[in-house]
PDB file of C-alpha atoms in Angstrom:
ATOM      1  CA  MET A  20     -29.281   9.462  25.275  1.00 48.00           C
ATOM      2  CA  GLY A  21     -27.223  11.232  27.661  1.00 50.00           C
ATOM      3  CA  ALA A  22     -24.780  13.860  26.827  1.00 49.00           C
ATOM      4  CA  ALA A  23     -21.511  11.394  28.644  1.00 50.00           C
ATOM      5  CA  GLU A  24     -22.545   8.618  26.515  1.00 50.00           C
ATOM      6  CA  GLU A  25     -20.307   7.960  23.610  1.00 50.00           C
ATOM      7  CA  ARG A  26     -22.212   7.761  20.257  1.00 52.00           C
ATOM      8  CA  THR A  27     -21.218   4.034  18.454  1.00 54.00           C
ATOM      9  CA  ASP A  28     -22.799   4.107  15.292  1.00 62.00           C
ATOM     10  CA  SER A  29     -20.266   2.363  13.485  1.00 62.00           C
ATOM     11  CA  PRO A  30     -18.769  -0.955  14.620  1.00 68.00           C
ATOM     12  CA  LYS A  31     -15.250  -0.304  16.122  1.00 75.00           C
ATOM     13  CA  LEU A  32     -12.732  -2.603  14.707  1.00 74.00           C
ATOM     14  CA  ASP A  33     -12.528  -6.196  16.602  1.00 75.00           C
ATOM     15  CA  TRP A  34      -9.593  -8.419  15.332  1.00 67.00           C
ATOM     16  CA  GLU A  35     -10.917 -11.720  17.043  1.00 68.00           C
ATOM     17  CA  THR A  36     -14.412 -11.637  15.089  1.00 73.00           C
ATOM     18  CA  GLY A  37     -13.487  -9.066  12.063  1.00 72.00           C
ATOM     19  CA  GLU A  38     -16.061  -6.786  13.073  1.00 84.00           C
ATOM     20  CA  GLY A  39     -15.492  -3.442  11.937  1.00 85.00           C
ATOM     21  CA  LYS A  40     -13.068  -4.489   9.131  1.00 93.00           C
ATOM     22  CA  SER A  41     -13.128  -2.440   5.791  1.00 95.00           C
ATOM     23  CA  TYR A  42     -12.608  -3.392   2.142  1.00 97.00           C
ATOM     24  CA  VAL A  43     -13.506   0.146   0.839  1.00 97.00           C
ATOM     25  CA  ILE A  44     -10.971   2.264   3.089  1.00 97.00           C
ATOM     26  CA  PRO A  45      -7.809   0.507   2.004  1.00 98.00           C
ATOM     27  CA  ALA A  46      -8.800   0.697  -1.905  1.00 98.00           C
ATOM     28  CA  LEU A  47      -9.546   4.625  -1.330  1.00 98.00           C
ATOM     29  CA  GLU A  48      -6.359   4.745   0.575  1.00 98.00           C
ATOM     30  CA  ILE A  49      -4.212   2.869  -2.263  1.00 98.00           C
ATOM     31  CA  GLY A  50      -5.819   5.148  -4.813  1.00 98.00           C
ATOM     32  CA  GLY A  51      -5.063   8.302  -2.986  1.00 98.00           C
ATOM     33  CA  PHE A  52      -1.295   7.080  -2.057  1.00 98.00           C
ATOM     34  CA  LEU A  53      -0.792   6.210  -5.919  1.00 98.00           C
ATOM     35  CA  THR A  54      -2.371   9.575  -7.192  1.00 97.00           C
ATOM     36  CA  GLY A  55      -0.095  11.752  -4.869  1.00 98.00           C
ATOM     37  CA  LEU A  56       2.817   9.649  -5.400  1.00 97.00           C
ATOM     38  CA  ASN A  57       2.262   9.582  -9.548  1.00 97.00           C
ATOM     39  CA  GLN A  58       1.727  13.552  -8.925  1.00 97.00           C
ATOM     40  CA  ILE A  59       4.746  13.884  -7.282  1.00 97.00           C
ATOM     41  CA  ASN A  60       7.027  12.083  -9.829  1.00 96.00           C
ATOM     42  CA  ARG A  61       5.575  13.533 -12.787  1.00 97.00           C
ATOM     43  CA  HIS A  62       6.341  17.304 -11.352  1.00 97.00           C
ATOM     44  CA  PHE A  63       9.186  16.856  -9.439  1.00 97.00           C
ATOM     45  CA  ILE A  64      11.231  13.738 -11.057  1.00 95.00           C
ATOM     46  CA  ASP A  65      10.574  12.749 -14.632  1.00 95.00           C
ATOM     47  CA  SER A  66       7.444  13.964 -16.508  1.00 94.00           C
ATOM     48  CA  LYS A  67       8.214  11.594 -19.290  1.00 95.00           C
ATOM     49  CA  GLU A  68       7.941   8.503 -17.075  1.00 94.00           C
ATOM     50  CA  TYR A  69       5.113   9.395 -14.900  1.00 96.00           C
ATOM     51  CA  GLY A  70       3.203  11.320 -17.551  1.00 96.00           C
ATOM     52  CA  SER A  71       0.391   8.492 -17.810  1.00 96.00           C
ATOM     53  CA  ASP A  72      -2.596   9.320 -19.928  1.00 96.00           C
ATOM     54  CA  GLY A  73      -5.359   7.670 -21.567  1.00 96.00           C
ATOM     55  CA  HIS A  74      -3.081   6.123 -24.278  1.00 97.00           C
ATOM     56  CA  SER A  75      -0.316   4.996 -22.018  1.00 97.00           C
ATOM     57  CA  ILE A  76      -2.981   3.058 -19.815  1.00 97.00           C
ATOM     58  CA  TRP A  77      -4.550   1.596 -22.526  1.00 98.00           C
ATOM     59  CA  ARG A  78      -1.188   0.297 -24.072  1.00 97.00           C
ATOM     60  CA  ASN A  79       0.114  -0.848 -21.064  1.00 97.00           C
ATOM     61  CA  LEU A  80      -3.135  -2.834 -20.188  1.00 97.00           C
ATOM     62  CA  ARG A  81      -2.917  -4.494 -23.715  1.00 97.00           C
ATOM     63  CA  GLU A  82       0.614  -5.076 -24.062  1.00 94.00           C
ATOM     64  CA  PRO A  83       2.768  -7.945 -22.461  1.00 96.00           C
ATOM     65  CA  LEU A  84       4.679  -7.783 -19.228  1.00 96.00           C
ATOM     66  CA  VAL A  85       8.285  -7.320 -19.603  1.00 97.00           C
ATOM     67  CA  VAL A  86      11.275  -8.026 -17.235  1.00 97.00           C
ATOM     68  CA  ASP A  87      12.839  -4.123 -16.245  1.00 94.00           C
ATOM     69  CA  ARG A  88      16.370  -3.594 -15.507  1.00 92.00           C
ATOM     70  CA  ASP A  89      15.746  -1.255 -13.083  1.00 92.00           C
ATOM     71  CA  PRO A  90      18.879  -0.777 -10.533  1.00 95.00           C
ATOM     72  CA  PHE A  91      18.835  -3.164  -7.328  1.00 94.00           C
ATOM     73  CA  ARG A  92      17.616  -0.509  -5.027  1.00 94.00           C
ATOM     74  CA  ILE A  93      14.670   0.137  -6.955  1.00 93.00           C
ATOM     75  CA  ASN A  94      13.446  -3.210  -7.436  1.00 93.00           C
ATOM     76  CA  GLN A  95      14.692  -4.883  -4.343  1.00 95.00           C
ATOM     77  CA  LEU A  96      13.749  -2.198  -1.955  1.00 96.00           C
ATOM     78  CA  GLY A  97      11.740   0.688  -3.706  1.00 95.00           C
ATOM     79  CA  HIS A  98       9.389  -1.827  -4.705  1.00 96.00           C
ATOM     80  CA  PRO A  99       9.051  -4.302  -1.654  1.00 97.00           C
ATOM     81  CA  TYR A 100       8.913  -0.676   0.497  1.00 97.00           C
ATOM     82  CA  GLN A 101       5.691   0.495  -1.848  1.00 97.00           C
ATOM     83  CA  GLY A 102       3.858  -2.846  -1.534  1.00 97.00           C
ATOM     84  CA  ASN A 103       4.183  -2.660   1.994  1.00 97.00           C
ATOM     85  CA  ILE A 104       2.567   0.242   2.208  1.00 98.00           C
ATOM     86  CA  TYR A 105      -0.515  -1.149   0.299  1.00 98.00           C
ATOM     87  CA  PHE A 106      -0.390  -4.210   2.790  1.00 98.00           C
ATOM     88  CA  GLY A 107      -0.467  -2.018   5.869  1.00 97.00           C
ATOM     89  CA  PHE A 108      -3.262   0.069   4.419  1.00 98.00           C
ATOM     90  CA  ALA A 109      -5.279  -3.259   4.345  1.00 98.00           C
ATOM     91  CA  ARG A 110      -3.926  -4.641   7.420  1.00 96.00           C
ATOM     92  CA  SER A 111      -4.932  -1.562   9.305  1.00 95.00           C
ATOM     93  CA  ALA A 112      -8.131  -2.003   7.677  1.00 96.00           C
ATOM     94  CA  GLY A 113      -8.757  -5.272   9.583  1.00 95.00           C
ATOM     95  CA  LEU A 114      -7.911  -7.330   7.006  1.00 96.00           C
ATOM     96  CA  ASP A 115      -6.049 -10.591   7.351  1.00 96.00           C
ATOM     97  CA  PHE A 116      -2.762 -11.496   5.476  1.00 97.00           C
ATOM     98  CA  TRP A 117      -3.915 -13.068   2.445  1.00 97.00           C
ATOM     99  CA  ARG A 118      -6.708 -10.345   1.757  1.00 97.00           C
ATOM    100  CA  SER A 119      -3.849  -8.085   2.574  1.00 97.00           C
ATOM    101  CA  LEU A 120      -1.593  -9.557  -0.079  1.00 98.00           C
ATOM    102  CA  ALA A 121      -4.343  -8.978  -2.575  1.00 98.00           C
ATOM    103  CA  TYR A 122      -4.432  -5.551  -1.949  1.00 98.00           C
ATOM    104  CA  SER A 123      -0.747  -5.372  -2.218  1.00 97.00           C
ATOM    105  CA  LEU A 124      -0.917  -6.982  -5.943  1.00 97.00           C
ATOM    106  CA  GLY A 125      -4.039  -4.441  -6.728  1.00 98.00           C
ATOM    107  CA  GLY A 126      -1.801  -1.493  -5.957  1.00 98.00           C
ATOM    108  CA  SER A 127       0.872  -3.001  -7.816  1.00 98.00           C
ATOM    109  CA  LEU A 128      -1.059  -3.601 -11.137  1.00 97.00           C
ATOM    110  CA  LEU A 129      -2.805  -0.130 -10.208  1.00 98.00           C
ATOM    111  CA  TRP A 130       0.767   1.308 -10.421  1.00 97.00           C
ATOM    112  CA  GLU A 131       2.362  -0.456 -13.338  1.00 97.00           C
ATOM    113  CA  THR A 132      -0.627   0.396 -15.573  1.00 97.00           C
ATOM    114  CA  ALA A 133      -1.608   3.634 -14.585  1.00 97.00           C
ATOM    115  CA  GLY A 134       1.232   5.372 -12.398  1.00 96.00           C
ATOM    116  CA  GLU A 135       3.960   4.917 -15.322  1.00 96.00           C
ATOM    117  CA  THR A 136       4.276   4.865 -19.057  1.00 96.00           C
ATOM    118  CA  THR A 137       6.649   2.326 -19.218  1.00 95.00           C
ATOM    119  CA  PRO A 138       5.319  -1.132 -19.718  1.00 95.00           C
ATOM    120  CA  PRO A 139       4.211  -3.173 -16.925  1.00 97.00           C
ATOM    121  CA  SER A 140       6.876  -5.401 -15.425  1.00 97.00           C
ATOM    122  CA  LEU A 141       6.347  -8.712 -13.902  1.00 97.00           C
ATOM    123  CA  ASN A 142       9.641  -8.425 -11.641  1.00 96.00           C
ATOM    124  CA  ASP A 143       7.914  -5.067 -10.536  1.00 97.00           C
ATOM    125  CA  HIS A 144       4.678  -7.087  -9.780  1.00 96.00           C
ATOM    126  CA  ILE A 145       6.466  -9.941  -7.942  1.00 97.00           C
ATOM    127  CA  ASN A 146       8.637  -7.670  -5.812  1.00 97.00           C
ATOM    128  CA  THR A 147       6.040  -5.094  -5.040  1.00 97.00           C
ATOM    129  CA  ALA A 148       3.426  -7.901  -3.984  1.00 97.00           C
ATOM    130  CA  ILE A 149       5.290 -10.284  -2.260  1.00 97.00           C
ATOM    131  CA  GLY A 150       8.264  -8.570  -1.070  1.00 97.00           C
ATOM    132  CA  GLY A 151       5.394  -6.032   0.389  1.00 97.00           C
ATOM    133  CA  ALA A 152       3.712  -8.413   2.114  1.00 97.00           C
ATOM    134  CA  PHE A 153       6.812  -9.931   4.060  1.00 97.00           C
ATOM    135  CA  ILE A 154       7.968  -6.518   4.952  1.00 97.00           C
ATOM    136  CA  GLY A 155       4.267  -5.590   5.515  1.00 97.00           C
ATOM    137  CA  GLU A 156       3.332  -8.156   7.699  1.00 97.00           C
ATOM    138  CA  ALA A 157       6.714  -7.710   9.930  1.00 97.00           C
ATOM    139  CA  ALA A 158       5.704  -4.402  10.101  1.00 97.00           C
ATOM    140  CA  PHE A 159       2.538  -4.370  10.894  1.00 97.00           C
ATOM    141  CA  ARG A 160       2.983  -6.652  13.737  1.00 96.00           C
ATOM    142  CA  MET A 161       5.916  -4.736  15.175  1.00 96.00           C
ATOM    143  CA  ALA A 162       3.535  -1.683  15.538  1.00 95.00           C
ATOM    144  CA  SER A 163       0.639  -3.537  17.031  1.00 93.00           C
ATOM    145  CA  LEU A 164       2.967  -5.114  19.731  1.00 93.00           C
ATOM    146  CA  LEU A 165       4.090  -1.267  20.231  1.00 93.00           C
ATOM    147  CA  LEU A 166       0.034  -0.110  20.118  1.00 90.00           C
ATOM    148  CA  GLU A 167      -0.954  -2.846  22.301  1.00 88.00           C
ATOM    149  CA  GLY A 168       2.068  -3.095  24.780  1.00 85.00           C
ATOM    150  CA  GLY A 169       1.863  -1.611  28.029  1.00 76.00           C
ATOM    151  CA  GLY A 170      -1.515  -1.519  28.215  1.00 79.00           C
ATOM    152  CA  GLY A 171      -4.330   1.208  28.192  1.00 82.00           C
ATOM    153  CA  LYS A 172      -4.664   3.510  25.853  1.00 88.00           C
ATOM    154  CA  PRO A 173      -1.292   4.309  23.895  1.00 88.00           C
ATOM    155  CA  GLY A 174       0.357   7.661  24.402  1.00 89.00           C
ATOM    156  CA  PHE A 175       2.086   9.887  21.813  1.00 92.00           C
ATOM    157  CA  TRP A 176       5.548   8.311  21.864  1.00 92.00           C
ATOM    158  CA  ARG A 177       4.206   4.444  20.852  1.00 91.00           C
ATOM    159  CA  GLU A 178       1.722   5.735  18.593  1.00 93.00           C
ATOM    160  CA  LEU A 179       4.786   7.750  16.820  1.00 94.00           C
ATOM    161  CA  GLY A 180       6.874   4.615  17.168  1.00 94.00           C
ATOM    162  CA  ALA A 181       4.182   2.446  15.759  1.00 94.00           C
ATOM    163  CA  ALA A 182       3.775   5.118  12.469  1.00 95.00           C
ATOM    164  CA  VAL A 183       7.580   5.318  12.247  1.00 96.00           C
ATOM    165  CA  ILE A 184       7.734   1.418  11.689  1.00 96.00           C
ATOM    166  CA  SER A 185       4.450   1.414   9.983  1.00 96.00           C
ATOM    167  CA  PRO A 186       3.253   4.168   8.174  1.00 95.00           C
ATOM    168  CA  PRO A 187      -0.262   3.226   7.360  1.00 93.00           C
ATOM    169  CA  MET A 188      -0.691   2.356  11.095  1.00 86.00           C
ATOM    170  CA  GLY A 189      -0.067   5.546  11.815  1.00 79.00           C
TER     171      GLY A 189
END
């Protein structure tokens, strides 16, 4: 192998064949994102609500779902945006819409169970998973168009624009 040849040990992502897609990478990204979000919320927002531990997780696994009465901006804007992040992690790893929707739901289940001490909420799961998929698919497609449009390798500004549109694509 010559010095000028590029190593290609791992397959590159191919949207047509699905080669190179990963189920592990988005799971790790979602776990890392939720851990970081929990720590920021715990230390800077509300240590009681976000101070989850083994006891609160176990309680959240056993108790029935509730319907919370969070403000509109939380339930109808914040939860779908957070679900968009989970969805985007899966889409950018090469997964299709339906598998990415499953990651959005999984991220919601993980956050509602282990990220907060309050009981898991049915409306939060719906808003995060379904709303996240709606926003996430549109953001993913717009960012993809920006990256793939114009031919050739995207420059700094196209990559920055794609990251603004869909942060997981960045």
